[in-house]
XYZ file of C-alpha atoms in Angstrom:
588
model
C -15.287 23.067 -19.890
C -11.552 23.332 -22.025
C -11.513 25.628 -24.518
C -11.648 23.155 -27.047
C -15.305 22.139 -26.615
C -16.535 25.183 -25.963
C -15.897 26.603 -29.471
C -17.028 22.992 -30.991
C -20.722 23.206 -29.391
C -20.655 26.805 -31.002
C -19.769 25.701 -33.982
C -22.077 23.378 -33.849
C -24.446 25.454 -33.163
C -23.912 27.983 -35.925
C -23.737 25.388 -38.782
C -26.956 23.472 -37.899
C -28.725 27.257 -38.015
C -26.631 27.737 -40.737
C -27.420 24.876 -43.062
C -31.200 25.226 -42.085
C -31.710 29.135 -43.253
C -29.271 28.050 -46.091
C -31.557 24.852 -47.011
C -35.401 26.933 -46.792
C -33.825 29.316 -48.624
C -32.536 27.478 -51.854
C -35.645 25.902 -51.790
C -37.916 29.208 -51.761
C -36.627 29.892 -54.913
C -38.430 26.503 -56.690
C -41.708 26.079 -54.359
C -43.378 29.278 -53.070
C -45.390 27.657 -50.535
C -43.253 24.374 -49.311
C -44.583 21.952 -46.408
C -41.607 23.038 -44.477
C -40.771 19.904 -42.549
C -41.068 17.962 -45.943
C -38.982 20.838 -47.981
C -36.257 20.425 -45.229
C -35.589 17.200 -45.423
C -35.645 17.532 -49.539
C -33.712 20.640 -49.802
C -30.388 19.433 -47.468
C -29.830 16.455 -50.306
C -30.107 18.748 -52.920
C -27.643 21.124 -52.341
C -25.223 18.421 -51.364
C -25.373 16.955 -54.561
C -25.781 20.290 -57.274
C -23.231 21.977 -54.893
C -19.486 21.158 -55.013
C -17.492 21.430 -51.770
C -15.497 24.163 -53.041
C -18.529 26.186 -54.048
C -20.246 25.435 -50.910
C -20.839 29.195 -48.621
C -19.143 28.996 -45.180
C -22.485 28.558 -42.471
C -19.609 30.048 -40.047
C -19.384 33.733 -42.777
C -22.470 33.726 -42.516
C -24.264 36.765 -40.978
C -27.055 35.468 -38.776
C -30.639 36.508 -38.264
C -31.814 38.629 -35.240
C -33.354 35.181 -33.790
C -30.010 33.278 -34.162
C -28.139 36.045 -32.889
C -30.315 36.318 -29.511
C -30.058 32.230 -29.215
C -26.270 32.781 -29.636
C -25.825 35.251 -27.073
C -28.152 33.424 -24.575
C -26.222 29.755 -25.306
C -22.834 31.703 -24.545
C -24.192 33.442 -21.670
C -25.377 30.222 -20.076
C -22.017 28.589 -20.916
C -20.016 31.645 -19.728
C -22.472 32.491 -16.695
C -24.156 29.032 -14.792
C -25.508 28.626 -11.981
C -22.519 27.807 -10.037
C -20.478 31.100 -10.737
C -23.356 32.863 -8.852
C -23.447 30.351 -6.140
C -19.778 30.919 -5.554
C -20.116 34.747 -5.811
C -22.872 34.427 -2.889
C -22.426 31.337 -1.116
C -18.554 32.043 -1.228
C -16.991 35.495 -2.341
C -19.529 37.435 0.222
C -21.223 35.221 2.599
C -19.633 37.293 5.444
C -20.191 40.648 4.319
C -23.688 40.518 2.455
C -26.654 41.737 4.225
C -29.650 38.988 4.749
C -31.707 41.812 3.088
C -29.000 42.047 0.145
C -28.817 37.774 0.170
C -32.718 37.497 -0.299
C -32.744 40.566 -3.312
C -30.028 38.562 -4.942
C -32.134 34.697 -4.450
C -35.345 36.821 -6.328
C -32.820 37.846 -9.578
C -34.266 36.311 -12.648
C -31.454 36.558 -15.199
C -27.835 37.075 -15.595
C -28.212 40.802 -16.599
C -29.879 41.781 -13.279
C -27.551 39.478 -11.183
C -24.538 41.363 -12.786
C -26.319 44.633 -12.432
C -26.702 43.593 -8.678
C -23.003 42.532 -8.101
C -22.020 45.988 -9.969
C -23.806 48.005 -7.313
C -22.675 45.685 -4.269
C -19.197 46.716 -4.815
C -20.128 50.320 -5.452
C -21.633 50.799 -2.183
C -18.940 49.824 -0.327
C -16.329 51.742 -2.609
C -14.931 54.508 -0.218
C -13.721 56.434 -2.927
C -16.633 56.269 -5.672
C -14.563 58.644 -7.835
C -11.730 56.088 -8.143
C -11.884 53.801 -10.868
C -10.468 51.831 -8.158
C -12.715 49.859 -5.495
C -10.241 49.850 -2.551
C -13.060 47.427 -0.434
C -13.048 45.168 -3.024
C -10.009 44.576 -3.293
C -9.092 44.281 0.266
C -11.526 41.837 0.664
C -10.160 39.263 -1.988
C -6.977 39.955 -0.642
C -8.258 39.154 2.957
C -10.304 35.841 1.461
C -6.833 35.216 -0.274
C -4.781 35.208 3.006
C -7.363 33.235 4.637
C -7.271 30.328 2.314
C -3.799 30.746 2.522
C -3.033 30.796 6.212
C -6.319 29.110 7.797
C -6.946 25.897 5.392
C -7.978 22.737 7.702
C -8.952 19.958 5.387
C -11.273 23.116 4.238
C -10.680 26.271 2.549
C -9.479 28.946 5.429
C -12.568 30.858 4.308
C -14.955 28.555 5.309
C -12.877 28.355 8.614
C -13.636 30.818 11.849
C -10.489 32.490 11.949
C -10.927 32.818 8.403
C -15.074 34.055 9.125
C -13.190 36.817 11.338
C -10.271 37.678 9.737
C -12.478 38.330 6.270
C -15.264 39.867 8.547
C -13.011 42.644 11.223
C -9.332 42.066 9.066
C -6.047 41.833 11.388
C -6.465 41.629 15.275
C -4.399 44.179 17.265
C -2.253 41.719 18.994
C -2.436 37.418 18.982
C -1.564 35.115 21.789
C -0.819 31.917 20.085
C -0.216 28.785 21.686
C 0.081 26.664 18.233
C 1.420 23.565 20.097
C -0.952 23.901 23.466
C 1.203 22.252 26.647
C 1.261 23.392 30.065
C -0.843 26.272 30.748
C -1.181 28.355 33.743
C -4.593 29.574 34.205
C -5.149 32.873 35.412
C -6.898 33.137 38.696
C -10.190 34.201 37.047
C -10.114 30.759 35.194
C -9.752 29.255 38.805
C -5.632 29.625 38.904
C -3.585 25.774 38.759
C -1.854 24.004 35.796
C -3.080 22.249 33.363
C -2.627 21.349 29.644
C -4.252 22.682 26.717
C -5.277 22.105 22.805
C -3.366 24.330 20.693
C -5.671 27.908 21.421
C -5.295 32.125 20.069
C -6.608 34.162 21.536
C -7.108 37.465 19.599
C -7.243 40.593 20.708
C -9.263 43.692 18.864
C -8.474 47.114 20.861
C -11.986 48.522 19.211
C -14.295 47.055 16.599
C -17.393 49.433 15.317
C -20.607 48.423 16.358
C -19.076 46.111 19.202
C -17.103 47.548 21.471
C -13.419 48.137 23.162
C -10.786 45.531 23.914
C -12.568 42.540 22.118
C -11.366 39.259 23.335
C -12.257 36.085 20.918
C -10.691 32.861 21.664
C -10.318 30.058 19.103
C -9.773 26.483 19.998
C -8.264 23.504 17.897
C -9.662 20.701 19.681
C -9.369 18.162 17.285
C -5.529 19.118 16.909
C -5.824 19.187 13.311
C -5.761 23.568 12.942
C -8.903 23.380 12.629
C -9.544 26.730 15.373
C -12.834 26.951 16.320
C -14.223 29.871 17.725
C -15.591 29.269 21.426
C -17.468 31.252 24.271
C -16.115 28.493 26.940
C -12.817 29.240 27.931
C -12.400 25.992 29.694
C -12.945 24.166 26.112
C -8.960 24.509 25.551
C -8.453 22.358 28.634
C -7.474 19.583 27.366
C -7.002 17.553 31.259
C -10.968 18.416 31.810
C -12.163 15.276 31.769
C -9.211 13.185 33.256
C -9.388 12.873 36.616
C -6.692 13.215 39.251
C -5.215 15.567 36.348
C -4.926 19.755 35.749
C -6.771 20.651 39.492
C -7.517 24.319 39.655
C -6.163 26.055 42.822
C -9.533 25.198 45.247
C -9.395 21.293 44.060
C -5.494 21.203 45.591
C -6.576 23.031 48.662
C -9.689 20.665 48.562
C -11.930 23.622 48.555
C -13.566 22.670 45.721
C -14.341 19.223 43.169
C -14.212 18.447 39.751
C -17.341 18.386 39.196
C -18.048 21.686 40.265
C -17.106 22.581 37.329
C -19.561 21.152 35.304
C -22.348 22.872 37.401
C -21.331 26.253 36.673
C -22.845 27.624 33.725
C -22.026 28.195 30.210
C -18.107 28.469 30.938
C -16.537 25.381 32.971
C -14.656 27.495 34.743
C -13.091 25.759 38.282
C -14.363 27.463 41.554
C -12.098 30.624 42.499
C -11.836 33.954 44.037
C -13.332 35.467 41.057
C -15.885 32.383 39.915
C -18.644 34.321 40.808
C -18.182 37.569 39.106
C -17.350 35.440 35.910
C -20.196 33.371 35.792
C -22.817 36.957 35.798
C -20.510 37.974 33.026
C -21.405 34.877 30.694
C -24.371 36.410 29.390
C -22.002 39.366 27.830
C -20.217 36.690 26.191
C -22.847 35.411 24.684
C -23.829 38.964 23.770
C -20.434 39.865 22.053
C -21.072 36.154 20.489
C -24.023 36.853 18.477
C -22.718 40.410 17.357
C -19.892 38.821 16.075
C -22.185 36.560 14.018
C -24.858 38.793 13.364
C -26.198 42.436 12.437
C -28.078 44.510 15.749
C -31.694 43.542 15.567
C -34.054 46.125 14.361
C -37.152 46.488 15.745
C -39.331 48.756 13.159
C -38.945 45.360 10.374
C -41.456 47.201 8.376
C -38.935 49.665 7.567
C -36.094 48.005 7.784
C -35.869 47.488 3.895
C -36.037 50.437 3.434
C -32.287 51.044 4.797
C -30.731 48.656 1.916
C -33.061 49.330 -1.385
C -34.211 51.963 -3.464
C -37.339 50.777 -3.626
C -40.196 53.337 -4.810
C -42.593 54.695 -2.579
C -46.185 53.998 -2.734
C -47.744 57.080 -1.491
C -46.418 60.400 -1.103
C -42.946 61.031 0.493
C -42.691 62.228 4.038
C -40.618 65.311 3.981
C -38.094 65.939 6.717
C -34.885 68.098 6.784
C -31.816 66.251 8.944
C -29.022 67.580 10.162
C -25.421 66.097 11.240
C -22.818 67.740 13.654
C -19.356 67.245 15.350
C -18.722 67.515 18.745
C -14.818 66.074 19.940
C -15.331 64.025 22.648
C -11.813 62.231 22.658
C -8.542 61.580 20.438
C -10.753 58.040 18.928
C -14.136 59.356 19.780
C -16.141 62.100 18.109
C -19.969 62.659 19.377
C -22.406 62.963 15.962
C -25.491 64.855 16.851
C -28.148 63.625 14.035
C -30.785 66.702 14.158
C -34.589 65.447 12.043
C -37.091 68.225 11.615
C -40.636 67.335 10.954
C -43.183 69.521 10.300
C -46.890 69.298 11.348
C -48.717 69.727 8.451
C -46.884 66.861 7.003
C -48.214 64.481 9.858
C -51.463 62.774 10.000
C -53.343 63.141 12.800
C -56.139 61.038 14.577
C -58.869 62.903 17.266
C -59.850 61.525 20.139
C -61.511 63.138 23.186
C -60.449 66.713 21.772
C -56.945 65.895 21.364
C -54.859 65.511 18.228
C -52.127 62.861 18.343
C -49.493 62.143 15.394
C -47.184 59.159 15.252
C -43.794 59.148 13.461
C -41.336 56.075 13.740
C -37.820 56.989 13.371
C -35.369 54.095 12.155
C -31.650 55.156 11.593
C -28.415 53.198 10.681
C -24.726 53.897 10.281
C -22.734 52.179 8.374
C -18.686 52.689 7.606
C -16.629 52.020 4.347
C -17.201 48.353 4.428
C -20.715 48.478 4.172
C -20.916 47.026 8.542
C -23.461 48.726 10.468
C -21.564 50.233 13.796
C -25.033 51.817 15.374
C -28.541 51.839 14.859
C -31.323 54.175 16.700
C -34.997 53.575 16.686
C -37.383 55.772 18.444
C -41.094 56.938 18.204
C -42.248 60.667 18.039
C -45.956 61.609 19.232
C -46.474 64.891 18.616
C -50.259 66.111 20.959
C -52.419 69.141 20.407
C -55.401 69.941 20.996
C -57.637 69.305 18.525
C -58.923 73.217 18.130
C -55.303 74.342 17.749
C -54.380 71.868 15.221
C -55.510 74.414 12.460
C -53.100 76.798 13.747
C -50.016 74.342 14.661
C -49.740 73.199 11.085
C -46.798 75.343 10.505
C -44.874 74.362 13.518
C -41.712 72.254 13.367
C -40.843 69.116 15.680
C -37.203 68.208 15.990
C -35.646 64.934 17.147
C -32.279 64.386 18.112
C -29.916 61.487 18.719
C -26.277 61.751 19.784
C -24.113 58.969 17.757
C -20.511 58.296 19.040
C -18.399 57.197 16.425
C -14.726 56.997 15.415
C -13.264 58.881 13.089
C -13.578 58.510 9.495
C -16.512 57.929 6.647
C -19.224 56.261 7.283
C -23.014 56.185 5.439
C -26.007 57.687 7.127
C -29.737 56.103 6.134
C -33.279 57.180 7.700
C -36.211 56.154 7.450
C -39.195 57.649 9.139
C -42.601 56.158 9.327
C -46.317 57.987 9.667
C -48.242 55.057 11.586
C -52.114 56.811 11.389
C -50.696 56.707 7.477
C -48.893 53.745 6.719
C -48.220 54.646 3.441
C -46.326 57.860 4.258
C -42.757 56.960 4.299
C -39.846 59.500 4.531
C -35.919 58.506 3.478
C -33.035 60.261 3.742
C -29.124 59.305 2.857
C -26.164 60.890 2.956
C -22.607 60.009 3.662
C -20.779 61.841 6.669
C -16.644 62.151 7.105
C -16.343 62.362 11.013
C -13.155 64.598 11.049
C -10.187 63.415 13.621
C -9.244 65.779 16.032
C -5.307 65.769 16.332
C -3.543 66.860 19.559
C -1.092 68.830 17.521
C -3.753 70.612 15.159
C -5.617 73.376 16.116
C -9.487 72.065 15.104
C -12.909 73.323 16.042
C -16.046 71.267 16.198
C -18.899 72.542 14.062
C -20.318 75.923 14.349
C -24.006 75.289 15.506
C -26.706 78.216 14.273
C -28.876 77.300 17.361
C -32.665 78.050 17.210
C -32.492 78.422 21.282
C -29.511 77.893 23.932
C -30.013 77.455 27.468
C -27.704 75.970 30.407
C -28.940 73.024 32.097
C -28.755 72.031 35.918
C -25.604 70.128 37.207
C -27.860 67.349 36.679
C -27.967 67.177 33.368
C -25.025 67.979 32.290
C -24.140 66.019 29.221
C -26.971 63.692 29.337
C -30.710 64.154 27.615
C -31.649 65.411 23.740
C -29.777 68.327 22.607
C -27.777 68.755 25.511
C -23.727 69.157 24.795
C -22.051 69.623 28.109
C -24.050 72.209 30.161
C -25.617 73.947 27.401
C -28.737 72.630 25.475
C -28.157 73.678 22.086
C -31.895 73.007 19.393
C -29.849 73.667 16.276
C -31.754 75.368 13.312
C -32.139 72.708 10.558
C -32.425 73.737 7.192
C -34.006 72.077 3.991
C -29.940 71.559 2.684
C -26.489 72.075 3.920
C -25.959 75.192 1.532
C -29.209 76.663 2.567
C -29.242 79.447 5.227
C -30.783 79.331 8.638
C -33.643 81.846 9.247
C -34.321 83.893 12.584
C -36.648 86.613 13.233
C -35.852 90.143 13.099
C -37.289 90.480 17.252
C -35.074 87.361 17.927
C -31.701 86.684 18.609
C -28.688 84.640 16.696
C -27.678 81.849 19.010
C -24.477 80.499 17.856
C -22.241 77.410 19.523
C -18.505 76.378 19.197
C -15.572 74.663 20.628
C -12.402 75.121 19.651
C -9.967 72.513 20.516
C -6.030 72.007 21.320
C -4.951 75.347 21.617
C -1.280 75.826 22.544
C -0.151 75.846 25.922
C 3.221 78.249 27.202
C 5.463 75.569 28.825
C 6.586 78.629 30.986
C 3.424 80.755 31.882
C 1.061 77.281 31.439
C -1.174 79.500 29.975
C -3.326 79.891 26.387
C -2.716 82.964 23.783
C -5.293 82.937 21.424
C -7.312 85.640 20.123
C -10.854 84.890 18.714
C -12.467 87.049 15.909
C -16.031 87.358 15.113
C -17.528 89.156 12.209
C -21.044 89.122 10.543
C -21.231 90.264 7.244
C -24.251 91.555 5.113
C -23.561 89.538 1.859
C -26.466 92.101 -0.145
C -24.080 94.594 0.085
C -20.545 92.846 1.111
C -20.425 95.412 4.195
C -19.614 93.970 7.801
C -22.168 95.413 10.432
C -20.442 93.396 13.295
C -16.237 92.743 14.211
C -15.299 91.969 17.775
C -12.514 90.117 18.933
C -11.755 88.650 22.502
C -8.763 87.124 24.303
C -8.626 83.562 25.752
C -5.991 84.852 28.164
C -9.021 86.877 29.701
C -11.936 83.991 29.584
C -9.919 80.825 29.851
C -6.402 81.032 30.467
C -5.685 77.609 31.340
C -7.318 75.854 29.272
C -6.640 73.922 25.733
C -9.995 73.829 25.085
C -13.033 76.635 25.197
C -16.411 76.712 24.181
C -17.648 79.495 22.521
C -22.044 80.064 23.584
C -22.516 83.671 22.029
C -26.543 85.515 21.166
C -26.435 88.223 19.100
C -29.633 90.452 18.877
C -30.997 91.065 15.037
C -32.910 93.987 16.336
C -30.391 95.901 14.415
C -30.146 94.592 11.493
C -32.197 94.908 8.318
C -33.442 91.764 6.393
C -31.800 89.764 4.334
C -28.620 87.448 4.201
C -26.079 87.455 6.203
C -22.618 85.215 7.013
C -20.865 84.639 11.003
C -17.501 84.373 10.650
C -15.461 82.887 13.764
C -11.887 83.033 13.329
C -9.522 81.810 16.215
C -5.530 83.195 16.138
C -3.040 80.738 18.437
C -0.508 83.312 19.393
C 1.581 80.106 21.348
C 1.010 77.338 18.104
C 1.030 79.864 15.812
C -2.202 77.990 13.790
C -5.207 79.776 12.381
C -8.835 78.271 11.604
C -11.803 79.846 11.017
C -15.855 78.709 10.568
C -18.746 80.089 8.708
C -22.348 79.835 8.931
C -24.914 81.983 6.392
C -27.726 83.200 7.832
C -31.121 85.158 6.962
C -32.932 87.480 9.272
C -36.445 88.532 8.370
């Protein structure tokens, strides 16, 4: 609509109010009590003939009533705001990144305030920096939708185009193989080896995509020659002699191994008969694996929960309490293991009897999601927690802990929880919190985090590094708090179990050995006085190595209640770095 009409129809719009309130009330002044629709049609006349035109108040001066102001506002609204701005917004602006739980919130908005309410706090979840008046995912993503249009378009915009779905969707591939023109075409031997000739085909290459995997292949095909690349499973579907006989044999149709029509016979992929045809074909179900999470979020399999994840929607009954814990353990340069610790306590669980034992349920849903609002791993698990039933009385103080092992690259990402009491289905728990996995630098001296561990105990060869709350050889139960700046507690009769690594120490190019020496101090913060400062070599524990872990227990027996910090400091005498890590701790 030009700007031309648009202020005429509200023009329009103010005068006819105008003249009416103008009319009823000239003729309130001569008839107290006037049959209104009679009085209107008398009064309009009237004034029009006692009133010159030059006397005549402006309708568009005037100030308007409450009423005519809302009608205003909600005639500009609709005229600023239809239906098809939102449409675009959902059906166009998002349609790859919005959640199907985020899509159907949207559909059940009844007005424009809400719907730009919702759009508000779309673009603030995914802001990485919520501090910055700036929304760096937002903006990227125009700029991606932008460059799609731009560089994708095929009789459609490049949005609405696959490349376009994926470039919007994962951003740049690592590396393209682009064969804009098609031609002859070699095919690899695992394609059945031969030439042949092909559509114009990419073939794009992702080294790691969250949530997905490593080295990423996805193949796009222009079959109708018209750039219109479609995104295929069938890697014979660029073969553009695959019909014509006599034309592009593979390898076993020239050495009459093999037909033509094998082909067709072989699955999913048309791949000719080869040296490798049989190890491809058991691999088709993994493309049609990496397929649908290309197109689609991992399925979840508590659904009653699953909303949960994406809304703040109130509980019904009373919350389910749990504390949660996060950790980092370096496992490479890209990949850093995430230890998610949940703590449950008994008397917060309901438990049914049966036979003289106790049972409680809990269902445990978790996602992880990075800066642009994609979930990269989801965990589901049930807890059953048994006792018998004439302990239960005395187990209500007891804590249960669950723990699941998350690898992830580094950088932010968004942690949500949800946990679930089944004999109560009303009893819902939720927890949130965003997590910055730290990157672990060759060059950097770096530590992972320093673990206040409730018990510690090696575990046989065969388990090393596999089962809950194992790291390496050592099965570490961390001691989970109600908040991060809230102390662990550990009895007086006990001991402090504590667990570090500390990573990339330097290395003497002449004596191949470490130099580092590695303080530790425990301090009583009631009266600032340190009751504990050691210090040991690496030179004398691990000489060789650029990495140690450090499994220490300290017995309290000596110390008097109250609050105390550890303090681990490490000194490279070859890198010449320092780091330290603290942990507070209360022993009663």
């Amino acid at each position: 609509m030009s700007k031309a009409v648009w202020q005429g129809k509200i023009g329009a719009v103010a005068l006819i109010c105008g003249w009416m309130v103008m009319t009823g009330s000239a003729h309130a002044q001569t008839s107290p009590q006037p049959d209104s629709q009679q009085q209107q049609q008398e009064a309009v006349p009237s004034v029009n003939k006692s009133t010159p035109p030059e006397e005549r108040p402006d309708p568009m001066k005037r100030r308007l009533s409450d009423r005519e102001r809302v009608q205003q506002q909600k005639y500009l609204k609709n005229e600023l705001k239809p239906d098809g701005t939102w449409k675009k917004w959902l059906e166009q602006d998002v349609v790859w990144i919005i959640t199907d739980q985020e899509m159907q919130a949207f559909k059940q908005l009844k007005n424009d305030e809400e719907r730009e309410n919702f759009v508000e706090n779309f673009w603030l979840r995914r802001n990485p920096n919520p501090d910055s008046p700036e929304n760096e995912y937002k903006d990227e993503h125009y700029r991606r939708i932008a460059y799609a249009n731009e560089h994708f378009a095929a009789g459609k915009p490049g949005w609405k185009t696959d490349r376009g779905h994926i470039y919007i969707a994962f951003g740049k591939a690592d590396s393209i193989d682009s064969h804009p023109s098609g031609g002859t075409y070699q095919r690899p031997i695992e394609e059945g080896g031969g030439t042949t000739s092909t559509f114009p085909f990419e073939t794009w290459h992702y080294r790691y995509l969250e949530g997905i995997g490593d080295n990423i292949d996805l193949e796009f095909v222009d079959t109708c020659q018209c750039n219109d690349y479609h995104l295929t499973i069938d890697r014979s579907e660029k073969d553009a002699l695959k019909y014509v006989a006599g034309a592009g044999a593979t390898l076993y149709e020239q050495m009459g191994i093999a037909k033509r029509e094998d082909r067709m016979n072989n699955g999913l992929e048309q791949l000719g008969n080869g040296p490798m045809s049989t190890s491809q074909q058991s691999k088709q179900f993994d493309r049609i694996n990496l397929y649908a999470k290309i197109m689609a979020a991992p399925p979840i399999k508590f659904k009653d929960m699953e909303h949960y994840l994406t809304s703040s929607e109130i509980l019904k009954g009373p919350p389910f309490l749990f504390d949660v814990r996060t950790d980092y353990v370096k496992v490479t340069n890209d990949t850093v293991l995430v230890p998610v610790t949940l703590q449950i306590r008994n008397q917060d669980i309901t438990f049914n009897t049966k036979e003289g034992i106790s049972t409680g349920t809990v269902n445990i849903l978790g996602q992880i999601s990075n800066i642009n609002h994609r979930v990269v791993q989801t965990f589901e698990d049930t807890v059953n927690v048994t006792v018998p039933s004439e302990f239960l009385a005395r187990t209500q103080a007891q804590r249960n802990l669950y723990w699941k092992a998350l690898p992830l690259r580094p950088g932010m990402y968004k942690v949500d929880i949800v946990i679930k009491d089944v004999n109560n289905p009303d009893h819902v728990g939720t927890w949130k919190r965003s997590v910055n996995v730290p990157k672990y630098d060759d060059d950097h001296l770096s530590a992972s985090s320093l673990i206040l561990a409730s018990s510690m105990t090696r575990v046989p060869s065969k388990e090393i590094g596999a089962g809950s709350f194992v790291i390496g050889n050592t099965k570490v139960m961390p001691s989970v708090t109600t908040g991060p700046g809230v102390p662990a507690t550990f009895k007086k009769a006990g001991n402090l179990n504590f667990w570090m690594q500390v990573y990339n120490l330097g290395i003497d190019d002449k004596s191949k050995q470490n130099n580092a020496e590695i303080q530790y101090q425990v301090t009583n913060l009631d009266t600032n006085k340190q009751v504990l400062d050691t210090t040991e070599s690496t030179t004398k524990t691990n000489p060789n190595a650029d990495q140690v872990t450090l499994e220490k227990s300290l017995p309290l027996g000596s110390l008097a209640p109250g609050k105390y910090q550890l303090a681990i400091k490490v000194n490279d005498g070859i890198s010449k770095q320092q780091i330290s890590q603290t942990a507070n701790f209360v022993v009663e």
